[in-house]
Amino acid sequence: MKTSRHLLGSFKGGRVWNPPLLAAEPLQGGDIYFNLFFSSPLAGEGRVREALFTPAISSPFKGSNLLRGLILIGLVAFFAYGCAAKEKKPSAWEKAVDASMRGSEAFANSDYAAALVRFEISLELDRSVDNRQGELVDLINIARVYIALADYQNAGDRIEKAITLARSLNDNRKLAQAYATYSKVRWMAGDSHAALTEINKAISIHAKDGINSGGLLNLKAELLIDSGMAEKAEELLFTALSLNKREDSAAETANSYRALARVGEFKKTWNDALAFYSKAYDIDKPAGDPVKITIDLMGMAGCNLALKRPDEAVFLFGRAYIVSANAGLTARTVESLDKLIITYKEMGNAEKADFYSRIRDTMSADSGSGGGRAK
C-alpha cells in the first residue's frame, strides 16, 4: 500500500518556496524530492508495512485427497467465520500513517492547526513503536507546519531533532531534506548566511548520491540574491531552470522564473524581470495558488511602474488586490492597497487614491494568515 504525504512550502517576501515532497514509506526507486522552495509534508517515507496475511499453501499430503479436502474446508471455515467475526484492529504503524496522511491533506488546505495536530499524533504513535524512520518524517513535517505558521523557534527545535535522528539512522536522503528545511527556517528568521550553510549541506549530500535538485538550487539562488550576489545566483538559476524543466516540475520552474525576475530587479533590467514574472504567472495561475499569483502580479506591476507605464501598473496592482483580498491574504491585500494609493497619487488621481485609502483604513496592518510568505 503506497501512501504519499505532502507538506508545503513557504515564501519569503517575493520569493516562493515550494514544499519538498517526502514519502512516508520506503522510497520507491528515485525518492520523491521537494518542490523545494517548498514545501510539503513528507509522505509515507520510512513506514514499514507488514503483510497482514500471506496465505501460501504447499501441500505435503501427496495422494491424500481426503485430507487435503478437509484442510481446505477448514481454511474456508476459518476465513468465513473466524476472520469475519473479528476484524483486525489497525496497528500503531497504520494509525500513524493515517494520521500523517490526514495531516498532509489539512496542510494542503492551509489548515495548519489541524495539520499540526495530526502530525503530532503520528509522531506519538511512531515513537510508541520505536518507528524511527516514521518519527524522522513526522519531525520534518511538523517543522514545515511551524514554518507556515511563522513559528521559527519551534520549527528550528523540531528540525534540529530531525537532523540528529537522520544522522543516527545514516539516512542521507532525509538528512538532505532536513538540512534544506533547516535552511528555510534560518532564512525566514532573517539569517541568510546561516541558511546558505545549511542548503550547501543538503546540496553536498545530493551531489554524493548523484542527484541534482532544481528546487535546492532555487533556494540557494534566493539566498545568494539576499546576500547581494545576484550575478552568481543568475548562473545557478539557469541551471535550476533547466533541471526543473527536465523533471517536468511546474512549481519549481515557476520558482526559477520568479527568482530570475528578482535578479532582473536587482540589476534594474526591468524588461527581463517583467518577462520572467509573466512566465511564472502563466504557470501559477492555472495551478491556482493565490499567494504566488499575487506575488507575480505585484512583480509585474512594479516592473511596469519602473518602465514608466503607470496605467498598466495600477491595473496589475488592482488585480493583486482583488486576488489577495478574496483569498484572505491580509498582508498582501494591505501591500497592494498601499501601492495603489501611492501610484494614483503620483498620477494625480486623487479620487482613486481616496477610494483605496478608505478601504485601507478599514484593514488591520496585521499580516494575519498568509501574509509575507508563499506556500
Coordinates of C-alpha atoms in Angstrom, one line a residue:
M1 CA 0.0 0.0 0.0
K2 CA 1.6 3.2 -1.2
T3 CA 1.0 6.4 0.6
S4 CA 2.0 9.9 -0.1
R5 CA 2.1 12.8 2.3
H6 CA 2.7 16.3 1.1
L7 CA 3.9 19.2 3.2
L8 CA 4.1 22.6 1.9
G9 CA 6.5 25.2 1.1
S10 CA 6.6 28.8 2.1
F11 CA 7.6 32.0 0.7
K12 CA 9.7 34.9 1.8
G13 CA 8.9 38.4 0.7
G14 CA 8.5 37.9 -3.0
R15 CA 10.3 34.6 -3.0
V16 CA 8.4 31.4 -3.3
W17 CA 9.4 28.3 -1.5
N18 CA 7.6 25.2 -2.6
P19 CA 7.5 22.4 -0.2
P20 CA 9.6 19.4 -0.5
L21 CA 7.8 16.2 -1.1
L22 CA 8.8 13.3 1.0
A23 CA 7.4 9.9 1.1
A24 CA 6.4 8.2 4.3
E25 CA 7.1 4.7 3.2
P26 CA 10.2 3.2 1.8
L27 CA 11.2 5.3 -1.1
Q28 CA 10.5 3.9 -4.5
G29 CA 13.3 4.0 -6.9
G30 CA 14.2 7.6 -7.0
D31 CA 13.0 9.4 -4.0
I32 CA 10.2 11.9 -4.1
Y33 CA 12.1 15.1 -3.6
F34 CA 10.8 18.5 -2.9
N35 CA 9.4 21.0 -4.7
L36 CA 11.8 22.8 -2.7
F37 CA 11.2 26.4 -2.5
F38 CA 8.9 24.3 -0.6
S39 CA 7.2 23.0 0.9
S40 CA 5.0 20.0 1.5
P41 CA 4.8 17.4 4.1
L42 CA 6.7 14.2 3.7
A43 CA 4.7 11.4 2.5
G44 CA 4.8 7.9 4.0
E45 CA 8.5 7.6 3.9
G46 CA 10.2 5.2 6.2
R47 CA 7.0 3.5 7.1
V48 CA 7.4 -0.3 7.5
R49 CA 4.5 -2.2 6.2
E50 CA 3.9 -5.8 7.2
A51 CA 2.0 -8.2 5.1
L52 CA -1.0 -8.9 7.3
F53 CA -1.5 -12.3 5.9
T54 CA 0.2 -14.1 3.1
P55 CA -1.6 -17.4 2.5
A56 CA 0.7 -19.8 0.8
I57 CA -0.3 -23.5 0.8
S58 CA 2.2 -26.0 -0.3
S59 CA 0.6 -29.4 0.5
P60 CA 2.8 -32.2 1.8
F61 CA -0.1 -34.6 1.6
K62 CA 0.5 -36.3 -1.7
G63 CA -2.0 -38.8 -2.6
S64 CA -4.3 -38.0 0.3
N65 CA -7.2 -36.1 -1.4
L66 CA -9.5 -36.5 1.6
L67 CA -7.0 -35.0 4.0
R68 CA -6.3 -32.1 1.6
G69 CA -10.0 -31.6 1.1
L70 CA -10.5 -31.4 4.9
I71 CA -7.7 -28.9 5.3
L72 CA -9.2 -26.7 2.6
I73 CA -12.6 -26.9 4.1
G74 CA -11.1 -26.0 7.5
L75 CA -9.4 -23.0 6.0
V76 CA -12.5 -21.8 4.3
A77 CA -14.5 -22.1 7.5
F78 CA -11.7 -20.2 9.4
F79 CA -11.7 -17.3 7.0
A80 CA -15.5 -17.2 6.6
Y81 CA -16.3 -17.3 10.3
G82 CA -13.2 -16.6 12.3
C83 CA -11.9 -13.6 10.4
A84 CA -15.3 -12.1 9.7
A85 CA -16.3 -12.4 13.3
K86 CA -13.4 -10.3 14.5
E87 CA -11.9 -7.6 12.3
K88 CA -8.2 -6.9 12.8
K89 CA -7.6 -3.6 14.6
P90 CA -5.3 -1.2 12.9
S91 CA -1.8 -1.2 14.4
A92 CA 0.0 1.8 15.7
W93 CA 2.0 1.8 12.5
E94 CA -1.1 2.0 10.4
K95 CA -2.7 4.7 12.6
A96 CA 0.5 6.8 12.3
V97 CA 0.4 6.6 8.5
D98 CA -3.3 7.5 8.5
A99 CA -2.7 10.5 10.9
S100 CA 0.2 11.6 8.7
M101 CA -1.9 11.5 5.5
R102 CA -4.7 13.4 7.2
G103 CA -2.1 16.0 8.3
S104 CA -0.9 16.3 4.7
E105 CA -4.5 16.9 3.5
A106 CA -5.0 19.6 6.1
F107 CA -1.7 21.2 5.2
A108 CA -2.7 21.2 1.5
N109 CA -5.9 23.0 2.5
S110 CA -3.9 25.6 4.6
D111 CA -5.5 24.3 7.8
Y112 CA -2.2 24.4 9.7
A113 CA -3.7 23.9 13.1
A114 CA -5.3 20.7 12.1
A115 CA -2.1 19.6 10.2
L116 CA -0.1 20.2 13.4
V117 CA -2.5 18.1 15.5
R118 CA -2.4 15.2 13.0
F119 CA 1.4 15.2 12.6
E120 CA 1.8 15.3 16.4
I121 CA -0.5 12.3 16.7
S122 CA 1.6 10.5 14.1
L123 CA 4.8 11.4 15.9
E124 CA 3.4 10.0 19.2
L125 CA 2.3 6.7 17.6
D126 CA 5.6 6.3 15.7
R127 CA 7.6 6.8 18.9
S128 CA 5.3 4.3 20.8
V129 CA 6.6 1.5 18.5
D130 CA 10.1 2.9 18.0
N131 CA 9.5 3.6 14.3
R132 CA 12.4 5.9 13.9
Q133 CA 12.0 6.4 10.2
G134 CA 8.4 7.4 10.7
E135 CA 9.5 9.7 13.6
L136 CA 12.0 11.4 11.3
V137 CA 9.4 12.1 8.7
D138 CA 7.0 13.4 11.4
L139 CA 9.6 15.8 12.8
I140 CA 10.3 17.3 9.4
N141 CA 6.6 17.6 8.6
I142 CA 5.9 19.3 12.0
A143 CA 8.8 21.7 11.3
R144 CA 7.3 22.6 8.0
V145 CA 4.0 23.4 9.6
Y146 CA 5.6 25.7 12.1
I147 CA 7.4 27.4 9.2
A148 CA 4.0 28.0 7.6
L149 CA 2.8 29.4 11.0
A150 CA 5.9 31.6 11.1
D151 CA 6.9 30.0 14.4
Y152 CA 10.6 29.6 13.6
Q153 CA 11.7 28.7 17.2
N154 CA 9.5 25.6 17.3
A155 CA 10.4 24.8 13.6
G156 CA 14.1 25.0 14.5
D157 CA 13.7 22.8 17.5
R158 CA 11.9 20.1 15.6
I159 CA 14.2 20.2 12.6
E160 CA 17.3 20.0 14.8
K161 CA 15.9 16.8 16.4
A162 CA 15.2 15.5 12.8
I163 CA 18.8 16.2 11.8
T164 CA 20.2 14.3 14.9
L165 CA 17.9 11.4 14.2
A166 CA 18.7 11.2 10.5
R167 CA 22.4 11.1 11.3
S168 CA 21.9 8.3 13.8
L169 CA 19.9 6.4 11.1
N170 CA 22.5 7.1 8.4
D171 CA 19.6 8.2 6.3
N172 CA 21.4 10.7 4.0
R173 CA 18.4 11.3 1.8
K174 CA 16.1 12.5 4.6
L175 CA 19.1 14.2 6.2
A176 CA 19.3 16.3 3.0
Q177 CA 15.6 17.1 3.3
A178 CA 16.1 18.1 6.9
Y179 CA 19.1 20.4 6.1
A180 CA 17.0 22.0 3.3
T181 CA 14.1 22.6 5.8
Y182 CA 16.5 24.0 8.4
S183 CA 17.9 26.3 5.7
K184 CA 14.3 27.6 5.2
V185 CA 13.9 28.1 8.9
R186 CA 17.1 30.2 9.1
W187 CA 16.2 32.2 6.0
M188 CA 12.7 33.0 7.2
A189 CA 14.1 34.0 10.5
G190 CA 16.3 36.5 8.7
D191 CA 19.7 34.8 8.8
S192 CA 20.6 34.3 5.1
H193 CA 24.3 33.4 5.9
A194 CA 23.3 30.5 8.2
A195 CA 20.7 29.4 5.7
L196 CA 23.3 29.2 2.9
T197 CA 25.4 27.0 5.2
E198 CA 22.5 24.6 5.6
I199 CA 21.4 24.5 2.0
N200 CA 25.0 23.8 0.9
K201 CA 25.0 20.7 3.2
A202 CA 21.8 19.5 1.5
I203 CA 23.3 20.0 -1.9
S204 CA 26.5 18.3 -1.0
I205 CA 24.6 15.2 0.1
H206 CA 22.7 15.2 -3.1
A207 CA 25.9 15.5 -5.1
K208 CA 27.4 12.5 -3.4
D209 CA 24.3 10.5 -4.4
G210 CA 24.5 11.8 -8.0
I211 CA 21.3 13.8 -7.5
N212 CA 20.8 17.3 -8.9
S213 CA 17.8 19.1 -7.4
G214 CA 16.5 22.2 -9.2
G215 CA 14.5 23.0 -6.0
L216 CA 17.5 23.1 -3.8
L217 CA 19.3 25.3 -6.4
N218 CA 16.4 27.7 -6.5
L219 CA 16.6 28.1 -2.7
K220 CA 20.3 28.7 -2.8
A221 CA 19.9 31.3 -5.5
E222 CA 17.3 33.1 -3.4
L223 CA 19.7 33.2 -0.5
L224 CA 22.5 34.5 -2.8
I225 CA 20.2 37.3 -4.0
D226 CA 19.5 38.2 -0.4
S227 CA 23.3 38.3 0.2
G228 CA 23.9 40.7 -2.7
M229 CA 25.3 38.1 -5.1
A230 CA 22.7 38.4 -7.9
E231 CA 25.0 37.5 -10.7
K232 CA 26.2 34.3 -9.0
A233 CA 22.5 33.5 -8.3
E234 CA 21.6 34.1 -12.0
E235 CA 24.1 31.4 -13.2
L236 CA 22.7 28.9 -10.7
L237 CA 19.1 29.7 -11.6
F238 CA 19.6 28.9 -15.3
T239 CA 21.0 25.5 -14.2
A240 CA 18.0 25.1 -11.9
L241 CA 15.6 26.1 -14.6
S242 CA 17.0 23.5 -17.0
L243 CA 16.7 20.8 -14.3
N244 CA 13.2 21.7 -13.3
K245 CA 12.0 21.7 -16.9
R246 CA 13.7 18.3 -17.5
E247 CA 12.0 17.0 -14.3
D248 CA 8.7 18.5 -15.5
S249 CA 8.3 20.3 -12.2
A250 CA 5.9 23.2 -12.9
A251 CA 6.1 24.7 -9.4
E252 CA 9.9 24.7 -9.3
T253 CA 10.1 26.0 -12.9
A254 CA 7.9 28.9 -11.8
N255 CA 10.1 29.4 -8.8
S256 CA 13.1 29.6 -11.1
Y257 CA 11.4 32.3 -13.3
R258 CA 10.4 34.3 -10.2
A259 CA 13.9 34.2 -8.8
L260 CA 15.3 35.3 -12.2
A261 CA 12.8 38.2 -12.1
R262 CA 14.3 39.2 -8.7
V263 CA 17.7 39.1 -10.3
G264 CA 16.4 41.4 -13.1
E265 CA 15.0 43.8 -10.4
F266 CA 18.4 43.8 -8.7
K267 CA 20.1 44.6 -12.0
K268 CA 17.4 47.0 -13.0
T269 CA 16.8 45.2 -16.2
W270 CA 13.1 45.8 -16.0
N271 CA 12.0 44.2 -19.3
D272 CA 13.8 41.0 -18.4
A273 CA 12.2 41.0 -14.9
L274 CA 8.8 41.6 -16.3
A275 CA 9.2 38.7 -18.8
F276 CA 10.2 36.3 -16.0
Y277 CA 7.4 37.4 -13.7
S278 CA 5.0 36.8 -16.7
K279 CA 6.3 33.3 -17.2
A280 CA 5.9 32.5 -13.6
Y281 CA 2.4 33.9 -13.6
D282 CA 1.5 31.7 -16.7
I283 CA 2.4 28.7 -14.6
D284 CA 1.0 29.8 -11.2
K285 CA -2.4 31.0 -12.5
P286 CA -3.6 27.5 -13.7
A287 CA -2.2 26.0 -10.5
G288 CA -4.5 28.2 -8.5
D289 CA -2.1 29.4 -5.8
P290 CA -3.3 32.9 -4.7
V291 CA -0.2 33.7 -2.9
K292 CA 2.1 33.1 -5.8
I293 CA -0.4 34.7 -8.2
T294 CA -0.4 37.8 -6.1
I295 CA 3.3 38.0 -6.0
D296 CA 3.6 37.6 -9.7
L297 CA 1.0 40.4 -10.3
M298 CA 2.8 42.7 -7.8
G299 CA 6.1 42.0 -9.5
M300 CA 4.7 42.7 -13.0
A301 CA 3.1 45.9 -11.7
G302 CA 6.4 47.1 -10.1
C303 CA 8.3 46.4 -13.4
N304 CA 5.7 48.4 -15.4
L305 CA 6.0 51.2 -12.9
A306 CA 9.8 51.3 -13.3
L307 CA 9.2 51.3 -17.1
K308 CA 7.1 54.5 -16.7
R309 CA 3.8 52.7 -17.5
P310 CA 1.6 53.6 -14.6
D311 CA -1.7 52.7 -16.2
E312 CA -0.5 49.1 -16.6
A313 CA 0.9 49.2 -13.1
V314 CA -2.3 50.2 -11.4
F315 CA -4.3 47.7 -13.3
L316 CA -2.0 44.9 -12.1
F317 CA -1.8 46.3 -8.5
G318 CA -5.6 46.2 -8.7
R319 CA -5.7 42.6 -9.8
A320 CA -3.3 41.7 -7.0
Y321 CA -5.6 43.5 -4.5
I322 CA -8.6 41.5 -5.8
V323 CA -6.8 38.2 -5.7
S324 CA -5.3 38.7 -2.2
A325 CA -8.5 40.1 -0.7
N326 CA -10.6 37.2 -1.9
A327 CA -8.1 34.7 -0.7
G328 CA -7.9 36.3 2.7
L329 CA -4.3 37.3 2.4
T330 CA -4.4 40.3 4.7
A331 CA -0.8 41.5 4.5
R332 CA -0.7 41.1 0.7
T333 CA -4.0 42.9 0.4
V334 CA -2.6 45.8 2.5
E335 CA 0.5 45.9 0.4
S336 CA -1.4 46.1 -2.9
L337 CA -3.7 48.8 -1.5
D338 CA -0.7 50.9 -0.4
K339 CA 0.8 50.6 -3.9
L340 CA -2.5 51.6 -5.5
I341 CA -2.8 54.7 -3.2
I342 CA 0.8 55.8 -3.8
T343 CA 0.7 55.3 -7.6
Y344 CA -2.7 57.0 -8.0
K345 CA -1.4 60.0 -6.0
E346 CA 1.7 60.2 -8.2
M347 CA -0.6 60.0 -11.3
G348 CA -2.6 62.9 -9.9
N349 CA -5.8 60.9 -9.5
A350 CA -6.9 62.0 -6.0
E351 CA -10.4 60.4 -6.4
K352 CA -9.0 56.9 -6.9
A353 CA -6.3 57.4 -4.2
D354 CA -9.0 58.4 -1.7
F355 CA -11.2 55.5 -2.7
Y356 CA -8.5 52.9 -1.9
S357 CA -7.4 54.9 1.2
R358 CA -10.8 54.4 2.7
I359 CA -10.6 50.6 2.1
R360 CA -7.1 50.6 3.5
D361 CA -8.3 52.4 6.7
T362 CA -10.7 49.6 7.4
M363 CA -8.0 47.0 7.4
S364 CA -5.6 45.9 10.0
A365 CA -1.9 46.1 9.3
D366 CA -1.6 42.7 10.9
S367 CA -0.3 40.2 8.4
G368 CA -2.8 37.6 9.5
S369 CA -2.7 34.4 7.7
G370 CA -0.7 34.1 4.5
G371 CA 1.0 37.4 4.9
G372 CA 4.5 37.5 3.6
R373 CA 5.2 34.0 2.5
A374 CA 4.0 31.9 -0.3
K375 CA 3.3 28.3 0.4

